[in-house]
Coordinates of C-alpha atoms in Angstrom, one line a residue:
M193 CA -9.0 -18.6 -39.1
T194 CA -10.9 -18.9 -35.9
F195 CA -9.4 -20.3 -32.8
T196 CA -11.0 -22.6 -30.2
L197 CA -10.2 -23.2 -26.6
P198 CA -11.2 -26.0 -24.2
S199 CA -14.5 -25.0 -22.8
F200 CA -15.5 -24.6 -19.1
P201 CA -19.0 -23.9 -17.9
S202 CA -20.0 -20.3 -18.0
T203 CA -18.8 -18.4 -14.9
S204 CA -19.4 -14.8 -16.0
H205 CA -21.8 -14.2 -13.1
M206 CA -19.1 -15.3 -10.6
L207 CA -16.3 -12.9 -11.8
G208 CA -15.6 -9.9 -9.6
K209 CA -16.6 -11.7 -6.4
R210 CA -13.7 -14.0 -5.4
T211 CA -10.0 -14.5 -5.3
I212 CA -8.9 -16.9 -8.1
R213 CA -6.2 -19.3 -6.9
P214 CA -5.3 -21.5 -9.9
L215 CA -4.5 -25.1 -9.0
G216 CA -0.9 -26.1 -9.7
A217 CA 0.3 -22.5 -10.4
A218 CA 3.6 -21.3 -8.9
T219 CA 4.3 -17.8 -10.3
L220 CA 1.6 -16.1 -12.4
C221 CA 2.7 -13.1 -14.5
G222 CA 0.8 -12.0 -17.5
I223 CA -2.9 -12.6 -17.6
A224 CA -5.6 -12.0 -20.3
F225 CA -9.3 -12.5 -20.9
I226 CA -10.9 -13.9 -24.1
E227 CA -14.5 -13.1 -23.3
D228 CA -15.1 -15.1 -20.1
T229 CA -12.1 -17.3 -20.5
L230 CA -9.1 -16.4 -18.4
L231 CA -5.6 -17.1 -19.6
A232 CA -2.4 -16.8 -17.5
I233 CA 1.3 -17.5 -17.9
D234 CA 3.1 -19.4 -15.1
T235 CA 6.6 -18.1 -15.8
V236 CA 8.5 -20.5 -13.7
K237 CA 6.9 -23.6 -15.2
G238 CA 6.3 -22.3 -18.7
H239 CA 2.7 -23.2 -18.6
L240 CA 0.1 -21.2 -20.6
L241 CA -3.0 -21.8 -18.4
Q242 CA -6.7 -21.7 -19.0
I243 CA -8.3 -21.0 -15.7
N244 CA -11.9 -21.6 -14.5
P245 CA -12.5 -18.5 -12.3
H246 CA -15.3 -20.3 -10.4
S247 CA -13.5 -23.5 -9.4
D248 CA -9.8 -22.6 -9.9
N249 CA -9.4 -25.6 -12.2
T250 CA -6.6 -25.2 -14.7
Q251 CA -5.7 -26.7 -18.1
I252 CA -2.3 -26.4 -19.8
L253 CA -2.8 -25.1 -23.3
N254 CA 0.9 -25.5 -24.5
S255 CA 1.5 -29.1 -23.5
H256 CA 4.1 -29.5 -26.3
Q257 CA 5.6 -26.0 -26.2
V258 CA 6.4 -25.6 -22.5
K259 CA 10.1 -24.8 -23.1
D260 CA 9.2 -22.0 -25.5
F261 CA 7.1 -20.3 -22.8
M262 CA 9.6 -20.5 -19.9
D263 CA 10.4 -17.1 -18.4
V264 CA 7.5 -15.4 -20.3
T265 CA 6.6 -12.3 -18.2
G266 CA 3.7 -10.7 -20.2
I267 CA 0.9 -11.8 -22.4
S268 CA -1.9 -10.1 -24.4
V269 CA -4.5 -11.3 -26.8
W270 CA -5.9 -9.6 -29.8
K271 CA -8.5 -11.6 -31.9
D272 CA -6.8 -15.0 -32.6
T273 CA -3.3 -13.8 -31.8
L274 CA -1.4 -14.3 -28.6
W275 CA 1.4 -11.8 -27.9
L276 CA 4.1 -12.3 -25.3
T277 CA 7.4 -11.0 -23.9
R278 CA 10.4 -13.2 -23.0
G279 CA 13.8 -11.8 -22.2
N280 CA 14.6 -9.1 -24.7
Q281 CA 12.2 -10.5 -27.3
V282 CA 8.6 -9.8 -28.2
Y283 CA 6.8 -12.7 -29.9
L284 CA 3.3 -13.4 -31.4
C285 CA 1.6 -16.7 -32.3
N286 CA -1.7 -18.1 -33.4
L287 CA -3.8 -19.4 -30.4
N288 CA -4.5 -22.6 -32.2
S289 CA -0.9 -23.6 -33.0
L290 CA 1.1 -21.6 -30.4
G291 CA 4.2 -21.5 -32.7
L292 CA 6.2 -18.5 -31.8
E293 CA 7.0 -15.8 -34.4
H294 CA 9.6 -13.2 -33.5
F295 CA 8.3 -9.6 -33.6
V296 CA 11.0 -7.3 -32.3
T297 CA 14.1 -7.3 -30.1
L298 CA 14.7 -4.7 -27.4
P299 CA 18.1 -3.7 -26.1
Y300 CA 16.9 -4.6 -22.6
T301 CA 14.4 -7.0 -21.0
A302 CA 10.8 -6.6 -22.2
D303 CA 8.5 -6.9 -19.2
G304 CA 4.8 -6.4 -20.1
I305 CA 2.8 -6.2 -23.3
A306 CA -0.7 -5.0 -24.4
V307 CA -2.2 -4.9 -27.9
W308 CA -5.0 -2.7 -29.3
E309 CA -5.7 -3.2 -33.0
S310 CA -2.3 -2.5 -34.8
T311 CA -0.7 -0.8 -31.8
I312 CA 1.7 -2.8 -29.6
Y313 CA 2.7 -1.5 -26.1
V314 CA 5.8 -3.0 -24.4
S315 CA 7.1 -2.0 -21.0
C316 CA 10.8 -2.0 -20.3
Q317 CA 12.0 -1.1 -16.8
K318 CA 15.7 -0.8 -17.9
Q319 CA 14.7 1.9 -20.4
G320 CA 12.3 3.5 -17.9
G321 CA 9.4 3.6 -20.4
I322 CA 6.6 2.0 -22.4
L323 CA 7.6 1.5 -26.0
I324 CA 4.9 1.8 -28.7
F325 CA 5.2 -0.2 -31.9
D326 CA 3.3 -0.4 -35.2
R327 CA 2.3 -4.0 -35.9
D328 CA 2.6 -3.7 -39.7
T329 CA 6.0 -2.0 -39.9
R330 CA 7.4 -3.4 -36.6
K331 CA 8.9 0.1 -36.0
Q332 CA 8.8 2.0 -32.8
I333 CA 6.3 4.9 -33.0
T334 CA 6.9 6.7 -29.7
K335 CA 7.7 6.1 -26.0
F336 CA 5.9 7.0 -22.8
Y337 CA 7.7 7.5 -19.5
A338 CA 7.1 4.7 -17.0
P339 CA 4.9 6.0 -14.2
G340 CA 6.6 3.9 -11.6
V341 CA 10.0 2.5 -10.7
G342 CA 9.3 -1.3 -10.8
V343 CA 8.6 -4.0 -13.4
E344 CA 5.4 -3.1 -15.1
N345 CA 2.7 -5.2 -16.8
L346 CA 0.1 -3.8 -19.2
A347 CA -3.5 -4.0 -20.3
V348 CA -5.3 -1.8 -22.8
D349 CA -9.0 -1.0 -23.3
E350 CA -10.2 1.5 -25.9
E351 CA -8.6 4.8 -24.9
T352 CA -7.0 3.7 -21.6
L353 CA -3.7 2.0 -20.9
W354 CA -3.6 0.2 -17.5
V355 CA -0.1 -0.3 -16.0
S356 CA 0.5 -2.4 -12.9
D357 CA 3.9 -1.8 -11.1
T358 CA 5.3 -4.6 -9.0
V359 CA 7.4 -2.3 -6.7
E360 CA 4.9 0.5 -6.5
Q361 CA 2.0 -1.8 -5.6
T362 CA 0.0 0.5 -7.9
V363 CA -2.1 0.4 -11.0
Y364 CA -1.9 3.5 -13.2
C365 CA -4.7 4.7 -15.5
I366 CA -3.0 6.3 -18.5
D367 CA -4.3 8.1 -21.6
R368 CA -3.0 5.8 -24.3
A369 CA -2.8 8.6 -26.8
T370 CA -0.7 11.0 -24.7
G371 CA 0.9 8.8 -21.9
E372 CA -0.5 11.2 -19.2
V373 CA -1.4 9.5 -15.9
T374 CA -5.1 10.2 -15.2
F375 CA -5.1 8.6 -11.7
A376 CA -3.5 5.8 -9.7
V377 CA -4.9 2.9 -7.6
L378 CA -3.1 1.2 -4.8
T379 CA -3.5 -2.6 -5.0
P380 CA -4.7 -4.5 -1.9
F381 CA -1.8 -6.9 -2.1
D382 CA 1.9 -6.4 -2.8
S383 CA 3.9 -7.6 -5.8
P384 CA 1.3 -7.2 -8.6
T385 CA 2.6 -9.1 -11.7
G386 CA -0.1 -9.0 -14.2
I387 CA -3.3 -7.1 -15.2
A388 CA -6.3 -7.8 -17.5
I389 CA -9.7 -6.4 -18.1
H390 CA -12.8 -8.6 -18.1
K391 CA -16.1 -7.5 -19.8
D392 CA -19.1 -9.3 -18.5
S393 CA -20.8 -10.9 -21.4
E394 CA -24.3 -10.3 -19.9
T395 CA -24.0 -6.9 -18.3
G396 CA -21.2 -5.3 -20.2
K397 CA -19.5 -4.2 -16.9
K398 CA -15.8 -4.1 -17.0
T399 CA -13.6 -5.2 -14.1
L400 CA -9.8 -5.0 -13.6
Y401 CA -8.1 -8.2 -12.5
V402 CA -4.6 -8.2 -11.1
A403 CA -2.3 -11.2 -10.7
Y404 CA 0.1 -11.4 -7.7
A405 CA 3.2 -13.5 -7.2
S406 CA 5.6 -13.6 -4.2
E407 CA 6.8 -15.9 -1.5
E408 CA 5.2 -16.3 2.0
P409 CA 6.9 -17.7 5.1
Y410 CA 5.4 -20.6 6.9
V411 CA 6.3 -23.0 9.7
R412 CA 6.7 -26.6 8.7
D413 CA 7.3 -29.9 10.5
N414 CA 10.9 -31.3 10.4
P415 CA 11.2 -34.5 12.4
N416 CA 15.0 -34.3 12.0
A417 CA 15.3 -30.9 13.7
D418 CA 15.1 -29.9 17.4
P419 CA 12.7 -28.4 17.9
S420 CA 10.8 -30.2 15.2
H421 CA 9.6 -27.1 13.3
E422 CA 11.4 -24.7 11.0
L423 CA 10.7 -21.6 9.0
S424 CA 10.4 -22.1 5.3
Y425 CA 9.0 -20.3 2.3
R426 CA 6.5 -21.2 -0.4
D427 CA 5.1 -19.7 -3.6
R428 CA 2.1 -17.4 -3.2
T429 CA 0.2 -16.5 -6.4
F430 CA -3.4 -15.6 -7.1
I431 CA -5.6 -13.3 -9.1
H432 CA -8.0 -10.8 -7.5
P433 CA -10.4 -8.1 -8.8
L434 CA -9.2 -4.5 -8.3
N435 CA -12.0 -2.3 -7.2
Y436 CA -11.6 1.5 -7.5
S437 CA -13.6 4.7 -7.2
H438 CA -12.0 7.8 -8.7
N439 CA -12.9 11.2 -7.2
P440 CA -11.5 13.8 -9.7
D441 CA -12.7 16.8 -7.6
K442 CA -10.7 15.7 -4.5
R443 CA -7.9 14.2 -6.6
Y444 CA -7.9 10.8 -5.0
T445 CA -8.9 7.2 -5.9
L446 CA -10.2 4.7 -3.4
S447 CA -9.4 1.0 -3.9
N448 CA -10.3 -2.4 -2.3
G449 CA -11.3 -2.1 1.4
Y450 CA -12.1 -4.3 4.3
L451 CA -14.3 -4.3 7.3
I452 CA -11.9 -4.6 10.3
E453 CA -12.4 -5.0 14.0
M454 CA -9.6 -3.5 16.0
S455 CA -9.2 -3.6 19.8
Y456 CA -6.8 -1.7 21.9
M457 CA -6.5 -2.6 25.6
E458 CA -4.3 -1.7 28.5
E459 CA -3.6 -4.2 31.3
I460 CA -2.4 -2.5 34.4
A461 CA 0.7 -4.5 35.6
P462 CA 3.2 -2.1 37.2
L463 CA 6.9 -3.0 37.2
E464 CA 7.0 -1.5 40.7
D465 CA 4.3 -0.5 43.2
V466 CA 2.9 2.9 42.6
Y467 CA 0.2 5.1 44.0
L468 CA -1.5 7.7 41.7
P469 CA -4.5 9.7 42.9
E470 CA -7.2 11.2 40.6
V471 CA -6.1 9.5 37.4
E472 CA -7.3 10.3 33.9
W473 CA -6.0 7.9 31.2
R474 CA -6.6 9.1 27.7
I475 CA -6.4 6.9 24.6
A476 CA -7.0 8.3 21.1
L477 CA -9.8 6.7 19.1
P478 CA -9.8 6.0 15.3
S479 CA -10.3 8.9 13.0
E480 CA -13.0 9.5 10.5
T481 CA -11.4 10.2 7.1
E482 CA -12.0 9.9 3.3
R483 CA -10.8 6.3 3.4
Q484 CA -11.7 5.2 7.0
K485 CA -15.2 5.1 8.4
I486 CA -16.1 4.2 12.0
K487 CA -19.0 1.8 12.1
H488 CA -19.0 1.1 15.8
I489 CA -17.0 1.8 19.0
E490 CA -17.5 0.3 22.4
P491 CA -15.5 0.2 25.7
I492 CA -13.5 -2.8 26.9
G493 CA -13.4 -3.6 30.6
L494 CA -14.3 -0.1 31.9
P495 CA -16.6 2.7 30.6
F496 CA -15.1 5.8 29.1
T497 CA -16.2 9.3 28.3
E498 CA -15.2 11.1 25.1
E499 CA -13.3 14.3 24.5
I500 CA -12.5 16.1 21.3
V501 CA -8.9 17.2 21.1
Q502 CA -7.9 19.3 18.0
G503 CA -10.7 17.6 16.1
Q504 CA -9.8 14.1 17.2
R505 CA -11.9 11.8 19.3
V506 CA -10.2 10.6 22.6
A507 CA -11.5 8.1 25.1
V508 CA -11.0 9.2 28.8
F509 CA -10.9 6.5 31.6
K510 CA -11.1 7.9 35.1
F511 CA -9.9 6.3 38.4
D512 CA -10.2 7.8 41.9
A513 CA -6.7 6.3 42.4
L514 CA -4.4 3.6 41.2
T515 CA -3.0 1.8 44.3
P516 CA -0.4 -0.9 44.7
G517 CA -1.7 -4.3 43.8
E518 CA -4.7 -2.9 41.9
R519 CA -5.4 -4.4 38.5
H520 CA -7.6 -3.3 35.6
I521 CA -8.2 -4.1 32.0
F522 CA -9.6 -1.3 29.9
G523 CA -9.6 0.1 26.3
W524 CA -11.8 0.2 23.2
K525 CA -13.0 -1.9 20.4
A526 CA -13.9 -0.4 17.0
V527 CA -15.3 -1.7 13.7
L528 CA -13.9 0.2 10.8
E529 CA -14.4 0.3 7.0
V530 CA -10.9 1.0 5.6
R531 CA -9.8 1.3 2.0
G532 CA -6.7 2.1 0.0
I533 CA -6.3 5.7 -1.1
K534 CA -4.0 7.3 -3.6
Y535 CA -3.9 11.1 -4.4
R536 CA -2.9 12.3 -7.8
I537 CA -1.5 15.9 -7.4
T538 CA 1.3 17.2 -9.5
P539 CA 3.9 20.0 -8.9
T540 CA 2.1 22.1 -11.5
D541 CA -1.1 21.9 -9.5
V542 CA 0.5 23.6 -6.5
E543 CA 2.3 26.5 -8.3
N544 CA -0.3 29.1 -7.3
I545 CA -1.6 27.9 -3.9
P546 CA -3.1 30.1 -1.2
E547 CA -1.0 31.4 1.8
L548 CA -0.9 29.3 4.9
S549 CA -3.3 30.5 7.7
V550 CA -1.9 31.9 10.9
E551 CA -3.4 28.9 12.8
L552 CA -1.5 26.4 10.6
K553 CA 1.7 28.3 11.0
S554 CA 1.4 28.6 14.8
R555 CA 0.5 24.9 15.2
Y556 CA 2.4 23.0 12.6
L557 CA 5.6 25.0 11.8
V558 CA 6.9 25.0 15.4
D559 CA 9.1 22.6 17.5
D560 CA 6.4 21.2 19.8
D561 CA 7.8 17.7 20.2
D562 CA 11.6 17.7 20.8
L563 CA 12.4 18.1 17.1
A564 CA 15.8 19.9 17.7
M565 CA 14.9 22.4 15.0
D566 CA 17.4 24.9 16.5
T567 CA 20.4 22.6 16.2
S568 CA 23.0 23.2 13.5
I569 CA 22.9 19.6 12.1
V570 CA 19.1 19.7 11.6
R571 CA 19.1 23.2 10.1
R572 CA 21.9 22.2 7.7
A573 CA 20.0 19.1 6.7
A574 CA 16.9 21.3 6.1
R575 CA 18.9 23.4 3.6
E576 CA 20.6 20.5 1.9
A577 CA 17.4 18.6 1.5
I578 CA 15.7 21.1 -0.8
G579 CA 18.6 22.9 -2.4
T580 CA 17.2 25.6 -4.6
E581 CA 13.7 24.0 -5.0
T582 CA 10.7 26.3 -4.4
N583 CA 7.8 24.2 -5.4
L584 CA 6.0 22.8 -2.3
L585 CA 5.4 19.3 -3.7
R586 CA 8.9 19.0 -5.1
K587 CA 10.3 20.2 -1.8
M588 CA 8.4 17.5 0.1
Y589 CA 9.6 14.9 -2.3
S590 CA 13.2 16.0 -2.0
I591 CA 13.0 16.0 1.8
R592 CA 11.6 12.5 1.7
N593 CA 14.4 11.2 -0.5
Y594 CA 17.1 13.1 1.4
V595 CA 15.9 11.4 4.7
Y596 CA 15.7 8.0 3.0
D597 CA 19.3 8.4 1.7
E598 CA 20.7 9.6 5.0
L599 CA 19.0 7.0 7.3
S600 CA 18.8 3.3 7.5
Y601 CA 16.0 1.5 9.4
G602 CA 16.5 0.1 12.8
I603 CA 14.2 -0.7 15.7
K604 CA 15.0 0.9 19.0
P605 CA 13.3 0.9 22.5
H606 CA 13.1 4.7 22.6
I607 CA 12.9 7.7 20.4
D608 CA 15.9 10.0 20.0
T609 CA 15.7 13.6 18.8
P610 CA 16.4 14.3 15.1
D611 CA 19.9 15.8 15.6
I612 CA 21.0 12.5 17.3
V613 CA 19.3 10.4 14.6
L614 CA 20.9 12.3 11.8
E615 CA 24.3 12.0 13.4
R616 CA 23.9 8.3 14.0
G617 CA 22.3 7.6 10.5
V618 CA 19.9 4.9 11.8
G619 CA 16.3 5.4 13.0
S620 CA 13.1 3.7 13.7
C621 CA 9.8 4.7 12.0
G622 CA 9.2 7.2 14.9
E623 CA 12.6 8.7 14.4
Y624 CA 12.2 8.9 10.6
V625 CA 9.0 10.9 11.4
G626 CA 10.8 13.2 13.8
V627 CA 13.5 14.0 11.2
L628 CA 10.9 14.5 8.5
L629 CA 8.8 16.8 10.7
A630 CA 11.8 18.9 11.6
L631 CA 13.0 19.3 8.0
C632 CA 9.5 20.0 6.6
R633 CA 8.6 22.6 9.2
L634 CA 11.9 24.4 8.8
N635 CA 11.1 24.6 5.1
G636 CA 7.6 26.0 5.8
I637 CA 5.6 22.8 5.2
P638 CA 3.1 22.0 7.9
C639 CA 3.3 18.4 9.0
R640 CA 1.7 16.2 11.7
T641 CA 2.0 12.6 12.9
V642 CA -0.6 10.0 12.2
G643 CA -0.9 6.3 12.9
R644 CA -0.1 4.1 15.7
Y645 CA -0.8 0.7 14.2
K646 CA -1.1 -1.2 10.9
C647 CA -3.3 -4.2 10.5
P648 CA -1.3 -7.2 9.5
P649 CA -1.6 -7.1 5.7
Y650 CA -3.0 -10.6 5.1
A651 CA -6.5 -9.9 3.6
E652 CA -6.9 -13.6 2.9
Y653 CA -6.9 -14.4 6.7
Q654 CA -10.5 -13.3 7.4
Q655 CA -12.3 -14.0 10.7
V656 CA -8.9 -14.9 12.3
P657 CA -7.5 -12.8 15.2
L658 CA -4.2 -11.1 14.1
Q659 CA -1.6 -9.3 16.3
P660 CA 0.7 -6.6 14.9
Q661 CA 4.3 -7.0 15.7
Y662 CA 5.0 -3.3 16.3
N663 CA 3.3 0.0 16.6
H664 CA 3.8 2.3 13.6
V665 CA 3.7 6.0 12.8
W666 CA 3.7 8.0 9.6
L667 CA 2.9 11.6 8.8
E668 CA 0.6 14.0 6.9
F669 CA 1.8 17.2 5.2
Y670 CA -0.5 20.1 4.3
V671 CA -1.0 21.7 0.9
P672 CA -3.2 24.8 0.8
G673 CA -6.1 24.3 -1.4
F674 CA -5.8 20.5 -1.2
G675 CA -5.6 19.7 2.5
W676 CA -3.7 17.1 4.5
L677 CA -1.9 14.4 2.4
P678 CA -0.4 11.2 3.8
M679 CA 3.2 10.0 3.5
E680 CA 4.8 6.8 4.9
S681 CA 7.7 7.5 7.3
N682 CA 10.4 5.2 6.0
P683 CA 11.4 3.5 2.7
D684 CA 9.2 0.5 3.6
D685 CA 11.5 -2.4 2.9
V686 CA 13.2 -0.8 -0.1
G687 CA 17.0 -0.5 0.1
R688 CA 19.0 2.7 0.4
G689 CA 19.9 4.7 -2.7
G690 CA 16.6 4.6 -4.5
P691 CA 14.9 5.1 -6.8
Y692 CA 12.3 5.0 -4.1
P693 CA 8.7 4.1 -4.9
T694 CA 5.9 6.6 -4.4
R695 CA 3.2 4.1 -3.5
F696 CA 2.8 5.6 0.0
F697 CA 3.7 9.2 -1.0
M698 CA 0.2 10.7 -1.0
G699 CA -1.2 7.2 -0.5
L700 CA -2.1 4.7 2.1
C701 CA -3.1 1.0 1.8
W702 CA -6.1 -0.5 3.5
Y703 CA -4.1 -1.8 6.4
H704 CA -3.0 1.6 7.7
I705 CA -5.3 2.5 10.6
E706 CA -5.5 6.3 11.2
I707 CA -5.7 7.2 14.9
G708 CA -5.1 10.6 16.7
K709 CA -4.0 12.9 13.9
G710 CA -1.5 15.4 15.3
I711 CA -2.1 14.5 18.9
S712 CA -0.6 12.1 21.4
F713 CA -2.0 8.6 21.1
E714 CA -2.0 8.0 24.9
T715 CA -1.5 10.3 27.9
L716 CA -1.7 9.8 31.6
M717 CA -2.7 12.5 34.1
S718 CA -2.7 12.4 37.9
Q719 CA -4.3 15.2 40.0
G720 CA -4.7 17.3 36.8
A721 CA -0.9 17.1 35.9
R722 CA 0.3 15.2 32.9
L723 CA 2.9 12.6 33.8
T724 CA 6.2 12.7 31.8
K725 CA 8.7 10.0 31.1
E726 CA 10.7 11.2 34.0
D727 CA 7.7 10.8 36.3
L728 CA 6.4 7.5 35.1
S729 CA 6.0 6.0 31.6
I730 CA 2.9 4.2 30.5
G731 CA 5.1 1.2 29.6
E732 CA 6.2 0.9 33.2
L733 CA 2.6 0.9 34.4
A734 CA 0.7 -1.3 31.9
I735 CA 1.0 -3.8 29.1
N736 CA -1.0 -3.1 25.9
H737 CA -2.8 -5.7 23.9
I738 CA -3.8 -5.0 20.2
R739 CA -5.8 -7.3 18.1
F740 CA -7.2 -7.1 14.5
T741 CA -9.8 -9.2 12.9
I742 CA -10.4 -8.8 9.1
L743 CA -14.2 -9.5 8.9
E744 CA -14.8 -9.3 5.2
E745 CA -13.9 -7.5 2.0
L746 CA -16.1 -4.4 1.3
P747 CA -18.1 -4.0 -1.8
P748 CA -16.7 -1.5 -4.3
A749 CA -17.0 2.1 -3.2
S750 CA -19.8 4.0 -4.9

């Protein structure tokens, strides 16, 4: 029997070029394509939706079976059969009738599903794996380990199984015969809840689409309140193409990127009158990296000259003197191409790596930034963090998890040394970085700081000025033979105790802006001498202004 669906005008030429925001949808989970027709499940409402990708128009296909589709989390289509997961159950049904037939029951919640010929793939977070069933016998054939720690949805195409993980903010490319992860792709938005593959009927090109579902805060009017506004939350759900470019030689995959304008500016406004002769004010400029390309840089307010410090570009502003009552605005504006990046390197890959160079040891294994590496509490933590582990990558992973277990996140006005932070058990992102640097360096792993700011992660707000709430810092660790690899400094909104996601372990999303790797972001010198916090802090002398504007989404990387 053949099945028929309500028809929309052909939109194949529009796919891959826009965000799809289905009208009336609350929480999209599983998605699937039948040629150019897009299907999605709205798990809250129980609606099986057919979506026009060009206009966002929707049509409910299960008007008389809505209750049967409530709480469905994954769907897949093979020929005229729709497969779905709900609770502990896996069901199938004919697309024309939509009458559910039970297929199998799992001991725990079935999350996502994908079907290829007679093979059925079902993800189960509670079992930590992807279960593979035979359609004819309904017996489990084998099981793959889940690549991430969150709820996972599935799609399959020929020899590849695609896995999207809600917590990891990552899509994994897996060999469907062996379960081995080939590479991983960071998604441009958080909370991915569904994945599907579209094959263009005209060109044959295949594109991954990912559904997202979460809540977003907004300010709404409330005439009965004083003041007459209040913070509330609303559903945020949409579908967006996932672009990626895999570089097997360098072991990384780039994903969706954006053209971003960033400005950093200082406004001199001293808390007290000061006189500083022969001033040189240095501000690091954005770095050129595998994932970040500088398209343009220009000064703001005053001209600057450039210096190269340890391979990093730095803007230098010079003043004959800064006198009481004197006011200036100065800084830089840059236009950047920034993409997500995710490295795929395993412990086996680093078993036989070259020795560290003398230069790396002398620069990145020492206490050059009040890391308290000679204190007993820090040295004890360095030993406890790795135990008997000898593999460099496993040591780095163990140190990360140890610090995440020992510390909870808290914002503070100043940075304490790692010994104080470990004793207190609470730290800001900068203090997390200090502890990580100390423990890594004591264990022979070169590390350096990176960062300073993240663009607000709202890619849909384009051509709108955005201000970050705080500065931010993370780190890079060095693996001989592979180079510098990024790592986020703190658990990133995930509670203590783990399991901790690895989305930003050897990965950064598009909104991380890399500035001044391994050097101070901003320094002030007077008469050739660097001013310390005891002399005068920059915060006492000036107010900084940071602004981001997301200009447009970049085309896929070549």
